[in-house]
Every structure is written in C-alpha cells, then in structure tokens.
Amino acid sequence: MRTEIPRLRREAKLSQEELAQAVGVTRQTITSIETGKYTASLPLAWRIARHFGLTIEEVFDFSDLEDE
Amino acid sequence: MRTEIPRLRREAKLSQEELAQAVGVTRQTITSIETGKYTASLPLAWRIARHFGLTIEEVFDFSDLEDE
DNA sequence: AGAATATGTCAAGTCTGCTTTGCATAATTT
DNA sequence: AAATTATGCAAAGCAGACTTGACATATTCT
C-alpha cells in the first residue's frame, strides 16, 4: 500500500529511526511499511497519522481497495 | 477497541452477516471486532468506514491510544 | 409455541504485522 | 578519504487478524 510517510518524514526532517521511536515500533517496521513489504496495523496507522497531525486517510492511500 | 459499528449497523438495519459480505469478511470477524476480541486491520477498517460513508476516525475509537 | 434469523463463542489452522539480529550499501558529515 | 548516520534487505520467531466449522442462546416472525 502506498503511503505519504517518506514525504512527510522528509518534510519534517525525521529519520526512519526517529519516527519509529516516536510511534513505538522498530526501524524495520517503518522501512517495511514505506517499501510496501506490508501494511501497517490500524493502531500504528493512527499513531503515525497523529504524529504528523493528519488523519489516516491523508497518510495512507486506499485507492487499491476502491472496489470489490 | 471500541467502535461505532453496532450503532451504525442498527441504524442501517444491517445484520452482521450482511455487513460481513459487504466488506468481504466472515460474520465471525465482524462479531470479534464488535465484541472487542481483536482490532480490525487497516484495509478492513477502511472498507467498513467507507461502507457507511464515514472516515476511519469516525468509526473507530482511538482514545485508548491517546498517549505513550 | 414453533420456526427462522441474528448474535456470541470456541477450537484449530493460515497468514500477516512486528520484533530481533545482522549484514550491505548509500548518503552525509568531519 | 574516513567515519558516522541512514536506508534496504533477509531469516527466524511470536502475536494478532482472519477463516472454517460447529454449537448455544437470544431475538424476531408467523
């Protein structure tokens, strides 16, 4: 799933490590989410969005689920 | 995690079975989420919110994650 | 009351989110 | 150029999301 996390991190000048600590996960978890290896859980998605002062929908791209 | 799903379902006169089919999971999954047995995944949370025309934040209650 | 529909629950299994450790390469700093 | 910091990737393991199947009780319909 595509996300705005890399852009938001760059704009805030945060490393993966710093964001990871801020939201309570490991750096590898952030890497995996950014590279699309897997999708964040709901609580983690919320913590990340909140860390940037945004809603989940503003950070994560759900367009690949649009139909079905 | 608390959710507005039971209320939304009642207002829309939908059974757990009907909502489950609409969002592509089993009835037990809806039951488990409503009774707090576990938390929905991010994609499922989005499909449920979308089914009611709402945002994820309007359907799921994140107040138990407020700090940390 | 009896039948049908709706909800809760339990067990076992699969799959995915996340961790830990560790290594390789890229980018930045000194 | 050398050292430090940042990112990507891989394997093994644990926990949680979700499935299937089956049963029990509750609620609604006739």
Coordinates of C-alpha atoms (C1' of nucleotides) in Angstrom, one line a residue:
Chain A
M1 CA 0.0 0.0 0.0
R2 CA 1.3 3.4 -1.0
T3 CA 1.8 6.0 1.8
E4 CA 2.8 9.6 2.3
I5 CA 5.2 8.6 5.0
P6 CA 8.5 9.2 3.1
R7 CA 7.4 12.6 2.0
L8 CA 6.1 13.6 5.4
R9 CA 9.3 12.4 7.1
R10 CA 11.5 14.3 4.7
E11 CA 9.5 17.5 5.2
A12 CA 9.8 17.0 9.0
K13 CA 13.4 16.0 8.6
L14 CA 12.9 12.8 10.6
S15 CA 14.9 9.6 10.0
Q16 CA 13.1 6.2 10.0
E17 CA 14.7 5.6 13.3
E18 CA 13.3 8.8 14.9
L19 CA 9.8 8.2 13.5
A20 CA 9.9 4.6 14.7
Q21 CA 10.7 5.6 18.3
A22 CA 8.1 8.4 18.2
V23 CA 5.4 5.9 17.3
G24 CA 6.7 3.0 19.3
V25 CA 7.9 0.5 16.7
T26 CA 11.3 -0.6 15.3
R27 CA 13.0 1.0 12.4
Q28 CA 12.5 -2.1 10.3
T29 CA 8.7 -1.8 10.7
I30 CA 8.9 1.7 9.2
T31 CA 11.1 0.6 6.4
S32 CA 8.8 -2.3 5.6
I33 CA 5.8 -0.1 5.5
E34 CA 7.5 2.5 3.4
T35 CA 8.8 0.0 0.9
G36 CA 5.4 -1.8 0.7
K37 CA 6.5 -5.0 2.3
Y38 CA 3.4 -5.0 4.4
T39 CA 0.6 -2.8 5.6
A40 CA 0.5 -1.1 9.0
S41 CA -1.9 -2.2 11.6
L42 CA -4.8 0.1 12.5
P43 CA -3.3 1.4 15.8
L44 CA 0.1 2.0 14.2
A45 CA -1.5 3.8 11.2
W46 CA -3.3 6.1 13.7
R47 CA -0.2 6.8 15.7
I48 CA 1.7 7.7 12.5
A49 CA -1.0 9.9 11.2
R50 CA -1.4 11.6 14.5
H51 CA 2.4 12.2 14.8
F52 CA 2.1 14.3 11.6
G53 CA -1.2 16.0 12.7
L54 CA -3.1 14.3 9.9
T55 CA -5.9 11.7 9.5
I56 CA -5.2 8.1 8.5
E57 CA -6.9 8.8 5.1
E58 CA -4.4 11.6 4.5
V59 CA -1.4 9.4 5.1
F60 CA -2.4 6.1 3.6
D61 CA -3.6 5.5 0.0
F62 CA -6.5 3.2 -0.2
S63 CA -7.1 3.5 -3.9
D64 CA -6.0 -0.1 -4.5
L65 CA -9.1 -1.2 -2.5
E66 CA -11.5 1.1 -4.2
D67 CA -13.9 -1.6 -5.5
E68 CA -14.6 -5.3 -4.7
Chain B
M1 CA -11.0 -1.2 20.8
R2 CA -14.4 0.4 20.9
T3 CA -16.2 1.1 17.6
E4 CA -19.4 2.6 16.3
I5 CA -20.1 -0.4 14.2
P6 CA -23.0 -1.8 16.2
R7 CA -24.8 1.5 16.2
L8 CA -24.2 2.1 12.5
R9 CA -25.4 -1.3 11.7
R10 CA -28.5 -0.9 13.7
E11 CA -29.3 2.5 12.1
A12 CA -28.7 0.9 8.7
K13 CA -30.7 -2.2 9.7
L14 CA -27.9 -4.5 8.6
S15 CA -27.1 -7.8 10.2
Q16 CA -23.5 -8.8 11.0
E17 CA -23.8 -11.3 8.1
E18 CA -24.8 -8.6 5.7
L19 CA -22.1 -6.2 6.7
A20 CA -19.5 -9.1 6.6
Q21 CA -20.5 -9.9 3.0
A22 CA -20.5 -6.2 2.0
V23 CA -16.9 -5.7 3.2
G24 CA -15.6 -9.1 2.2
V25 CA -15.0 -10.9 5.5
T26 CA -16.8 -13.6 7.6
R27 CA -19.5 -13.0 10.1
Q28 CA -17.2 -14.1 12.9
T29 CA -14.8 -11.4 12.0
I30 CA -17.5 -8.7 12.5
T31 CA -18.6 -10.3 15.7
S32 CA -15.0 -10.4 17.0
I33 CA -14.4 -6.7 16.2
E34 CA -17.7 -5.7 17.7
T35 CA -17.1 -7.6 20.9
G36 CA -13.5 -6.3 21.2
K37 CA -11.9 -9.7 20.7
Y38 CA -9.5 -8.1 18.3
T39 CA -8.9 -5.0 16.3
A40 CA -9.6 -4.7 12.5
S41 CA -6.8 -4.5 10.0
L42 CA -6.3 -1.1 8.3
P43 CA -7.8 -2.3 5.0
L44 CA -10.8 -3.8 6.7
A45 CA -11.3 -0.7 8.8
W46 CA -11.3 1.4 5.7
R47 CA -13.8 -0.8 3.9
I48 CA -16.2 -0.7 6.9
A49 CA -15.9 3.1 7.3
R50 CA -16.4 3.5 3.6
H51 CA -19.5 1.3 3.6
F52 CA -21.1 3.7 6.0
G53 CA -19.8 6.8 4.1
L54 CA -17.6 7.7 7.0
T55 CA -13.9 8.1 7.8
I56 CA -12.0 5.6 9.8
E57 CA -11.7 8.0 12.7
E58 CA -15.4 8.4 12.8
V59 CA -16.0 4.7 13.2
F60 CA -13.1 3.6 15.4
D61 CA -12.3 5.0 18.8
F62 CA -8.6 5.5 19.3
S63 CA -8.9 7.2 22.7
D64 CA -7.2 4.2 24.4
L65 CA -4.0 5.1 22.4
E66 CA -4.1 8.8 23.2
D67 CA -0.7 8.9 24.9
E68 CA 2.5 6.8 25.2
Chain C
dA1 C1' -45.4 -22.0 20.5
dG2 C1' -42.6 -23.1 16.8
dA3 C1' -39.6 -21.7 13.0
dA4 C1' -36.3 -18.8 11.3
dT5 C1' -32.9 -15.2 11.8
dA6 C1' -29.3 -13.0 14.5
dT7 C1' -25.6 -12.9 17.8
dG8 C1' -21.8 -14.9 20.9
dT9 C1' -18.3 -18.2 21.5
dC10 C1' -14.8 -22.0 21.0
dA11 C1' -11.0 -24.5 18.6
dA12 C1' -7.7 -25.2 15.1
dG13 C1' -5.4 -23.5 11.3
dT14 C1' -3.3 -19.9 8.0
dC15 C1' -1.4 -15.6 7.0
dT16 C1' 0.4 -11.2 8.0
dG17 C1' 2.3 -7.4 11.3
dC18 C1' 6.1 -6.7 14.0
dT19 C1' 10.4 -8.0 16.6
dT20 C1' 15.4 -9.1 16.9
dT21 C1' 19.7 -9.7 14.9
dG22 C1' 22.8 -9.0 11.5
dC23 C1' 24.8 -7.5 7.2
dA24 C1' 25.4 -4.5 2.9
dT25 C1' 25.2 -0.2 0.6
dA26 C1' 24.2 4.7 0.2
dA27 C1' 24.3 9.3 1.8
dT28 C1' 26.0 12.7 5.0
dT29 C1' 29.4 14.7 8.0
dT30 C1' 34.0 15.8 9.5
Chain D
dA1 C1' 39.1 9.9 2.5
dA2 C1' 37.5 8.2 6.7
dA3 C1' 33.8 7.9 10.0
dT4 C1' 29.1 8.3 11.0
dT5 C1' 24.4 8.1 10.0
dA6 C1' 20.6 6.4 7.2
dT7 C1' 18.3 3.1 4.4
dG8 C1' 17.3 -1.8 2.4
dC9 C1' 17.0 -6.5 2.9
dA10 C1' 16.7 -11.3 4.9
dA11 C1' 15.6 -15.1 8.1
dA12 C1' 13.5 -16.9 12.2
dG13 C1' 10.1 -16.4 15.7
dC14 C1' 5.9 -14.6 18.2
dA15 C1' 1.4 -12.5 18.3
dG16 C1' -2.6 -11.0 16.4
dA17 C1' -6.1 -10.8 12.3
dC18 C1' -9.0 -13.8 9.8
dT19 C1' -11.0 -18.4 8.2
dT20 C1' -13.9 -22.6 8.6
dG21 C1' -17.0 -25.3 11.1
dA22 C1' -19.8 -26.2 14.6
dC23 C1' -22.8 -25.3 18.7
dA24 C1' -25.7 -22.4 22.1
dT25 C1' -28.6 -18.8 23.2
dA26 C1' -31.4 -14.8 22.0
dT27 C1' -34.4 -12.2 19.2
dT28 C1' -37.9 -11.7 15.7
dC29 C1' -41.5 -13.5 12.7
dT30 C1' -45.6 -16.3 11.6

